[in-house]
Short mmCIF file of N, CA and C in Angstrom, two decimals:
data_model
loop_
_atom_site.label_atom_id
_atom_site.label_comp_id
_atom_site.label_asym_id
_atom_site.label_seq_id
_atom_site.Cartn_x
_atom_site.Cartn_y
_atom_site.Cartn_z
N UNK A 1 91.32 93.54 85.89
CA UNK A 1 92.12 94.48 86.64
C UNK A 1 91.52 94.62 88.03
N UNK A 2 92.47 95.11 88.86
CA UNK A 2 91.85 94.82 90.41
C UNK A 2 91.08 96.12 90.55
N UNK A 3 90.29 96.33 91.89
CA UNK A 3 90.32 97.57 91.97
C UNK A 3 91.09 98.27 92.66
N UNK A 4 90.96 99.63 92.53
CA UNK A 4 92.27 100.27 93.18
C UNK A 4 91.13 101.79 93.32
N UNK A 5 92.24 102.40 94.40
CA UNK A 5 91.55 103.56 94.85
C UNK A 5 92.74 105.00 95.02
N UNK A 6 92.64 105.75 94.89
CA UNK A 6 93.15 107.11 94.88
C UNK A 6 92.93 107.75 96.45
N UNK A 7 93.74 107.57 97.89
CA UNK A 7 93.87 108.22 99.06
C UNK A 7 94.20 109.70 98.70
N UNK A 8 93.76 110.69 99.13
CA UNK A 8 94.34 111.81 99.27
C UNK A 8 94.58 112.49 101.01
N UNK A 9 95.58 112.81 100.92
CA UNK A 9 96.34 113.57 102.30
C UNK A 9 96.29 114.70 102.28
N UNK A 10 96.38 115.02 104.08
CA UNK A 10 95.95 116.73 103.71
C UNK A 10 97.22 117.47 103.80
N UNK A 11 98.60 116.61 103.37
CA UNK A 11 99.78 117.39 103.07
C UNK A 11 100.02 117.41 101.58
N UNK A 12 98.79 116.84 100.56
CA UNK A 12 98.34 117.39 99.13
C UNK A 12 99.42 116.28 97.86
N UNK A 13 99.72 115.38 99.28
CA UNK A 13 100.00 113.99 98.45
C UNK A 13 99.04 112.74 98.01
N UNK A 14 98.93 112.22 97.13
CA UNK A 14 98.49 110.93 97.33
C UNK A 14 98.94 109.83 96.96
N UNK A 15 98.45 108.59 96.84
CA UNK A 15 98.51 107.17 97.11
C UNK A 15 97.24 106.35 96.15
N UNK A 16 97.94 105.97 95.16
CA UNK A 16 97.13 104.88 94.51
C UNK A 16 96.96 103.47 95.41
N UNK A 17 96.31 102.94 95.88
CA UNK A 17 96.11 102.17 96.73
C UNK A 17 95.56 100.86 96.08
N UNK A 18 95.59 99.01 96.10
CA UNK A 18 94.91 98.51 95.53
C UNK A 18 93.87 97.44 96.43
N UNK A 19 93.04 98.65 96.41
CA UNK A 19 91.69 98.80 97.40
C UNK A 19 90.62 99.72 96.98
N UNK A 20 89.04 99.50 97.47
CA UNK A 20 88.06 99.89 96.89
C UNK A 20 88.09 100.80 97.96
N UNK A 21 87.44 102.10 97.74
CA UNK A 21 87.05 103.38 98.90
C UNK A 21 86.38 102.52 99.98
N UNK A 22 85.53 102.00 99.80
CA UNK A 22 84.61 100.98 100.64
C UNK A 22 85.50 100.19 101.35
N UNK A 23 86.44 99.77 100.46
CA UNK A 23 86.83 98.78 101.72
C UNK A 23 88.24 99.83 102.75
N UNK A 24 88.68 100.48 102.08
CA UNK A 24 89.33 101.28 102.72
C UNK A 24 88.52 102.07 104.34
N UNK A 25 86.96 102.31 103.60
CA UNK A 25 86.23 102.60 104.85
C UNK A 25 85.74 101.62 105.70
N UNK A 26 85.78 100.49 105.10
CA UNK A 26 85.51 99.36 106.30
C UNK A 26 87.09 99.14 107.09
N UNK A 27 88.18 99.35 106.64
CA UNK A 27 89.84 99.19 107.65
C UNK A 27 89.27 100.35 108.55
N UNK A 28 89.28 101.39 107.93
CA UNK A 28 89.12 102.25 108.82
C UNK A 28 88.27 102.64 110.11
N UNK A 29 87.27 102.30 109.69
CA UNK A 29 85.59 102.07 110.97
C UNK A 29 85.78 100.45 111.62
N UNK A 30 86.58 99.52 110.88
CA UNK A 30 86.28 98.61 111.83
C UNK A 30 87.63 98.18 112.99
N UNK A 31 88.56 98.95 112.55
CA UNK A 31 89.82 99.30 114.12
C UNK A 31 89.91 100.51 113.63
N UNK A 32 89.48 101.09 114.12
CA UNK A 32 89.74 102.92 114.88
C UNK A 32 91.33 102.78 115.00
N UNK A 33 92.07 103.59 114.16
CA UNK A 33 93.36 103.74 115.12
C UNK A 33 93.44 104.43 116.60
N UNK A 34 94.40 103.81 116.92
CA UNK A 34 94.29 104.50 118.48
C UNK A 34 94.90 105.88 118.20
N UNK A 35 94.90 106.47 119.64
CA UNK A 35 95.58 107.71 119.33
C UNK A 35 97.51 108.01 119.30
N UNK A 36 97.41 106.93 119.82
CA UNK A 36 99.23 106.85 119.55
C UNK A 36 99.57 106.06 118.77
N UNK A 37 98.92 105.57 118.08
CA UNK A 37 99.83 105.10 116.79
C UNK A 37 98.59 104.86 115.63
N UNK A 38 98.07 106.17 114.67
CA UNK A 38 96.87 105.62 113.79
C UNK A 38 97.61 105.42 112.67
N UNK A 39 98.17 104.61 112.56
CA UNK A 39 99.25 104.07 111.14
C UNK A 39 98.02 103.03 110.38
N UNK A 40 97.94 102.96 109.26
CA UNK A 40 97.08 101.75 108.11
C UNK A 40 97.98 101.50 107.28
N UNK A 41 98.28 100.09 106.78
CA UNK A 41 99.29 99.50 105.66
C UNK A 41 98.17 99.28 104.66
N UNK A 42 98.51 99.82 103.66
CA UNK A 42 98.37 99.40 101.99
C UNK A 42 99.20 99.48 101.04
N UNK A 43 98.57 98.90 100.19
CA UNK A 43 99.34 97.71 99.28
C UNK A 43 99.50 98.83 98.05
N UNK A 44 100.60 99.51 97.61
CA UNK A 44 99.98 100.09 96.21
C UNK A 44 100.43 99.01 95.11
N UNK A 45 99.87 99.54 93.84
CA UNK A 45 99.97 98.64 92.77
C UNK A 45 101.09 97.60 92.26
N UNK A 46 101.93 98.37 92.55
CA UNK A 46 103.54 97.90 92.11
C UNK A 46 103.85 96.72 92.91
N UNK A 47 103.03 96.65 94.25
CA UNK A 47 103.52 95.87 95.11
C UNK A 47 104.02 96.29 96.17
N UNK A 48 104.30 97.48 96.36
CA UNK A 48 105.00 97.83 97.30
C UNK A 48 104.10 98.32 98.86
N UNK A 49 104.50 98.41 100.16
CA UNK A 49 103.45 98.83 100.83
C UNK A 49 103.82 100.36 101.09
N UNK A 50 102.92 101.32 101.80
CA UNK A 50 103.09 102.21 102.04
C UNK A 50 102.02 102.25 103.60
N UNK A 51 102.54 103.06 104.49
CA UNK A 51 101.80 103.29 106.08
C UNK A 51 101.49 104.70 105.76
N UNK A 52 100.65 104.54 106.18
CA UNK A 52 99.87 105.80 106.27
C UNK A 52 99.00 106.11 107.27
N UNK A 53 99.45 107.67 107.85
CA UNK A 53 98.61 108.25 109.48
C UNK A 53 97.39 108.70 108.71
N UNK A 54 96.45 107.69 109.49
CA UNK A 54 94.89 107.81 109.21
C UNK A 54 93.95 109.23 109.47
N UNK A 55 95.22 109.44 110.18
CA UNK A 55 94.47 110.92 110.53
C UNK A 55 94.65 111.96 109.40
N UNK A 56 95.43 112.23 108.90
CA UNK A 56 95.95 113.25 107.88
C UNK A 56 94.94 113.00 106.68
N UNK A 57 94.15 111.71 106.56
CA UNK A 57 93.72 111.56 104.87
C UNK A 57 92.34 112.07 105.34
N UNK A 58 92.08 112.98 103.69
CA UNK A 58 91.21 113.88 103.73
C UNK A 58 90.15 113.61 102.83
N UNK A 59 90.27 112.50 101.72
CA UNK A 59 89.48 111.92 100.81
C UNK A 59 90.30 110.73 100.08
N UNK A 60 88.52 110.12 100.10
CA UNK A 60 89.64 108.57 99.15
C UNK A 60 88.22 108.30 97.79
N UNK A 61 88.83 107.82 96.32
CA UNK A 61 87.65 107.94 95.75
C UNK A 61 88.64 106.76 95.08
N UNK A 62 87.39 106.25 93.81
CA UNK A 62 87.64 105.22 93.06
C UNK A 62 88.92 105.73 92.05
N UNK A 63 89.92 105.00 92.02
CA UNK A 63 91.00 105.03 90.61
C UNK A 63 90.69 105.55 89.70
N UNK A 64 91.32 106.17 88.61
CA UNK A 64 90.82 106.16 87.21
C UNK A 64 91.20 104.48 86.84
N UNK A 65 91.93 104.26 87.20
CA UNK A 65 92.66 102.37 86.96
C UNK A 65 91.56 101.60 87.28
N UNK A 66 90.73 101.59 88.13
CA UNK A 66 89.78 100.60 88.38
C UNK A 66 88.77 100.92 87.31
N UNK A 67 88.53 102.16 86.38
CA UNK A 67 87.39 102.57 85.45
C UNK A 67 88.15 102.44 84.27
N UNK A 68 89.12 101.89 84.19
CA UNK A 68 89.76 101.56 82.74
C UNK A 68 89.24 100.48 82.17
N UNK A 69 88.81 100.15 81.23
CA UNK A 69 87.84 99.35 79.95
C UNK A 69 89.07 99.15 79.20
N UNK A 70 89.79 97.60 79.75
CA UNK A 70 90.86 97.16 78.41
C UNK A 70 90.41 97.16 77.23
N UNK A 71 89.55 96.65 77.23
CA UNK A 71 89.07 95.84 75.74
C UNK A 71 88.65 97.20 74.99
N UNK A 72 88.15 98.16 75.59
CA UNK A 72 88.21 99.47 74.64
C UNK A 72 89.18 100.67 74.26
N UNK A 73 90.42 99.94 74.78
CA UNK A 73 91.17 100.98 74.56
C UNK A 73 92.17 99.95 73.05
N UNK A 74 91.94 98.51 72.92
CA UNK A 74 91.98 97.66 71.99
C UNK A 74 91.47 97.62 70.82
N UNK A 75 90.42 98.33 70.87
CA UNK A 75 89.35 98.84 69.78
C UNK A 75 89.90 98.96 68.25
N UNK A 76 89.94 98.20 67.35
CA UNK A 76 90.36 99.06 65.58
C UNK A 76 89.91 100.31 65.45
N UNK A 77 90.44 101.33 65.20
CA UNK A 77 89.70 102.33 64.97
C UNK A 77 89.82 102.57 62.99
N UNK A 78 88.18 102.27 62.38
CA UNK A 78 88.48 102.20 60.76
C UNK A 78 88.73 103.09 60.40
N UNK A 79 88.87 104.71 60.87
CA UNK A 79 89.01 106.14 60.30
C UNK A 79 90.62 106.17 60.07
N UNK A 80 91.38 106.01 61.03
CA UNK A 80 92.40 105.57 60.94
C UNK A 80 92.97 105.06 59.65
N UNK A 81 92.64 103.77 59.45
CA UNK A 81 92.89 103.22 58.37
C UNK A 81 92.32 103.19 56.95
N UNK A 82 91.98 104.18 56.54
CA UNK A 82 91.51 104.86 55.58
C UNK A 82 92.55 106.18 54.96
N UNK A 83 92.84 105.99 56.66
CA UNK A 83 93.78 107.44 56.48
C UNK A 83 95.68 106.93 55.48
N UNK A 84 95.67 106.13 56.46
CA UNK A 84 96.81 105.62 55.35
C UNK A 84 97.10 104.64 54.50
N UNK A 85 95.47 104.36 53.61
CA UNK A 85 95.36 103.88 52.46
C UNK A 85 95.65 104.88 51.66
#
């Protein structure tokens, strides 16, 4: 699974993004938006893009999607199956 990151805005929306905080902070520190136009394109999951004024975002942290463990949510669980023997 890729990683992906959770933007938050300070109009109390956010944006699943599929990007690491890190690299989101390297777009950001390495072109400064200007002051007339601080627009950033990302990619969310689905595919789709979304622009977003760089100025408004107020925190960006790791996904719960990027900390998802397929293979353990795959798991047999034997309690289970005891249960409807």
């Amino acid at each position: 699974m890729s990683e992906t990151a959770v933007i938050f805005m300070s109009n109390g929306k956010t944006y699943t993004v599929s990007k690491t905080p890190d690299a989101i902070l390297a777009d950001l520190t390495s072109n400064p938006a200007s002051s007339s136009y601080p627009i950033q394109k990302y990619t969310l999951p689905n595919g789709k893009d979304v622009l977003l004024n760089v100025s408004h975002i107020v925190a960006v942290e790791t996904s719960e999607l990027s900390n998802m463990d397929v293979s353990s949510q795959d798991q047999h669980n034997p309690v289970e199956d005891n249960r409807t023997h």
